[in-house]
């Protein structure tokens, strides 16, 4: 409830109470005065009726009734009147309406003397002026009873008195010596009626009070309003501030404390306003900052996401690096070892056989060196994919290997691959798969525009027969592979105990080979190149051998690839070149003249160092450079590299002769040859071997010979073993022949006996005529 209302109510209550008091008081006074007036006027009425003595004495009821009538006419409140004789016997009575009790006279006058007037209540109680209103309201009977004695101046006890007797007594009251009570008059008043009669008198007062209350209410309202309106404005203001809307200025029109409060508020509001504008600036700045920060955060977040992606990518990459070969995506040695260990354990537990194929590409290093690493990598990838598809082709292996089992191809490094054949049906099954692998891999492949043929050598180890842990099994397969390579490449072999006896395990071989030069275990054999027109030896190829004290004679196939892989080849090659030159000079001195010697040079030997060493050698020995021929494998020559061409040109500029070895196995288009400074082609043995085989097409050999001749380059046929081959070559006008047909490679001691002029003439002439005829036929086909 607002203060104004409270004040209004309070003032109203106070006014009402005051007015009520005034009204009560007035009402009570009015009542008392009306009562007393009535009582007095009834008494004075009786005094004014002296004839009443006689009427009572005479029992004249009519007259008495008239008196009662007059008495009741004094007031509307007079409700009952009665007249009694001196003995208290009712003579007559008159009633105006019911409503009050009419007690007996004796009861009313109990305890009063006969001459006394009485005023009392029905129960005989005396009249009291204390709180008359309350007694009226509380009393059940509202009656007030007055009794008055009626006096006579003559003794009414006497009989026979007349009206005039009473009149004379009245007229001469001094002669009367006593007063006599002749009867009693009773007047009963209805107090309630008396009270209500009085209220009419008070009506103006009531009106005035009402007006007073109204006026005071209005005035109070005005006053409280004038007091509280600033307060309610303050209240409104407080509400507005609480709701966040407020005017910048507060008008302080009123005086007093409120004005001060307004001033203070105005001050506060001013502060608030500037605070608010400061806050809003701060808020804008803050939101700018927040925006900036949010942007930074989202950038950070993006960077973080990227970093997380990179990390997980890197982790995957690392895993791949750790377990997979980057080039071929095949499992690497580590994953291979872990898988193999697992498979070996499983195979043992389930009593199954497991095969491990160890595969190494023949002459890979040569290809890599000659065509470059890029081509080498492409080749390895092609090999990997062929290998994978080959061993996964169900028809290849399904019959031999449980189809549910895993056949995993891994790359151990370089050109070494492994294939694990799990749950083999039989030991022989591994060989079948190996043959299929060889067949698949030896299909020509086109690398960097060159058509290449790679051949693998495969070693097979069987678990549990050959070993029961990864290292052991792998070593066995490796040894078997090495033997396969040594026994002619493009081949597979199962591991056997004998291989260990041969001591061909690679690590040992490598260590031994390092010491071979200083221990003078290397030597050169010489194989003659025969001019079939004259039957004389016109040159010799120096072929290296390793005479090992325990291993016996180790062939180049067994140690040259190893030397190439380990880099030992440059030492071996330099030694061979030096030894061959020295041998030529030694033979010269011994009177055995050989025109020239051919020395094999590995692709990886060709270097700045090699050129300068060769130059130094020529200078040291003083040998005529044109008597020294370098045999370089086709792949190297074909490498389209300016530096290789430059190196070859520089070697040739030294006066040396250059020969291309194994021509036709590589990938060169013949027209390429014109770029190279070469003196001779050696047709590869594989073509020569094919000559004379029934279904063979010799057109390639014919083409090579024709082209070499057109370019003015010499041709040597190598690996000629049979008369048929010889006849065919002769028919093609190829007259320089190297091969077992004339001689195997011989030691330096044995070789000079071939140097007699026309040494092979007899052999040539003894060739069967029929073959001569056959060669003529071949010539006709060729042309
Ligand atoms: P290559 O240069 O093609 O040498 C010819 C190979 O054919 C020699 O094998 C030789 O004994 C063999 N041969 C000769 N005539 C016949 C024949 O009528 N029938 C058969 N089946 N084979 C014949 P070798 O001496 O075992 O040499 C193998 C390879 O080792 C050589 O092949 C050459 O590439 C390499 N080599 C030999 N000595 C050296 C050397 O000092 N340095 C280098 N870098 N490599 C060498
Ligand atoms: Ca050669
Ligand atoms: Ca050759």
mmCIF file with all atom_site columns, C-alpha atoms in Angstrom, residues 363-377 639:
data_model
loop_
_atom_site.group_PDB
_atom_site.id
_atom_site.type_symbol
_atom_site.label_atom_id
_atom_site.label_alt_id
_atom_site.label_comp_id
_atom_site.label_asym_id
_atom_site.label_entity_id
_atom_site.label_seq_id
_atom_site.pdbx_PDB_ins_code
_atom_site.Cartn_x
_atom_site.Cartn_y
_atom_site.Cartn_z
_atom_site.occupancy
_atom_site.B_iso_or_equiv
_atom_site.pdbx_formal_charge
_atom_site.auth_seq_id
_atom_site.auth_comp_id
_atom_site.auth_asym_id
_atom_site.auth_atom_id
_atom_site.pdbx_PDB_model_num
ATOM 1  C CA . UNK A 1 363 ? 72.084 -57.275 -63.519 1.00 0.00 ? 363 UNK A CA 1
ATOM 2  C CA . UNK A 1 364 ? 69.823 -54.767 -61.888 1.00 0.00 ? 364 UNK A CA 1
ATOM 3  C CA . UNK A 1 365 ? 72.738 -52.648 -60.835 1.00 0.00 ? 365 UNK A CA 1
ATOM 4  C CA . UNK A 1 366 ? 73.877 -52.423 -64.370 1.00 0.00 ? 366 UNK A CA 1
ATOM 5  C CA . UNK A 1 367 ? 70.472 -51.193 -65.488 1.00 0.00 ? 367 UNK A CA 1
ATOM 6  C CA . UNK A 1 368 ? 70.303 -48.787 -62.628 1.00 0.00 ? 368 UNK A CA 1
ATOM 7  C CA . UNK A 1 369 ? 73.741 -47.391 -63.347 1.00 0.00 ? 369 UNK A CA 1
ATOM 8  C CA . UNK A 1 370 ? 73.247 -47.160 -67.037 1.00 0.00 ? 370 UNK A CA 1
ATOM 9  C CA . UNK A 1 371 ? 69.670 -45.907 -67.312 1.00 0.00 ? 371 UNK A CA 1
ATOM 10 C CA . UNK A 1 372 ? 69.725 -43.851 -64.170 1.00 0.00 ? 372 UNK A CA 1
ATOM 11 C CA . UNK A 1 373 ? 68.015 -44.187 -60.848 1.00 0.00 ? 373 UNK A CA 1
ATOM 12 C CA . UNK A 1 374 ? 64.701 -42.928 -62.153 1.00 0.00 ? 374 UNK A CA 1
ATOM 13 C CA . UNK A 1 375 ? 64.477 -45.770 -64.618 1.00 0.00 ? 375 UNK A CA 1
ATOM 14 C CA . UNK A 1 376 ? 65.745 -48.147 -61.952 1.00 0.00 ? 376 UNK A CA 1
ATOM 15 C CA . UNK A 1 377 ? 62.960 -47.044 -59.631 1.00 0.00 ? 377 UNK A CA 1
ATOM 16 C CA . UNK A 1 639 ? 72.263 -43.861 -71.278 1.00 0.00 ? 639 UNK A CA 1
#
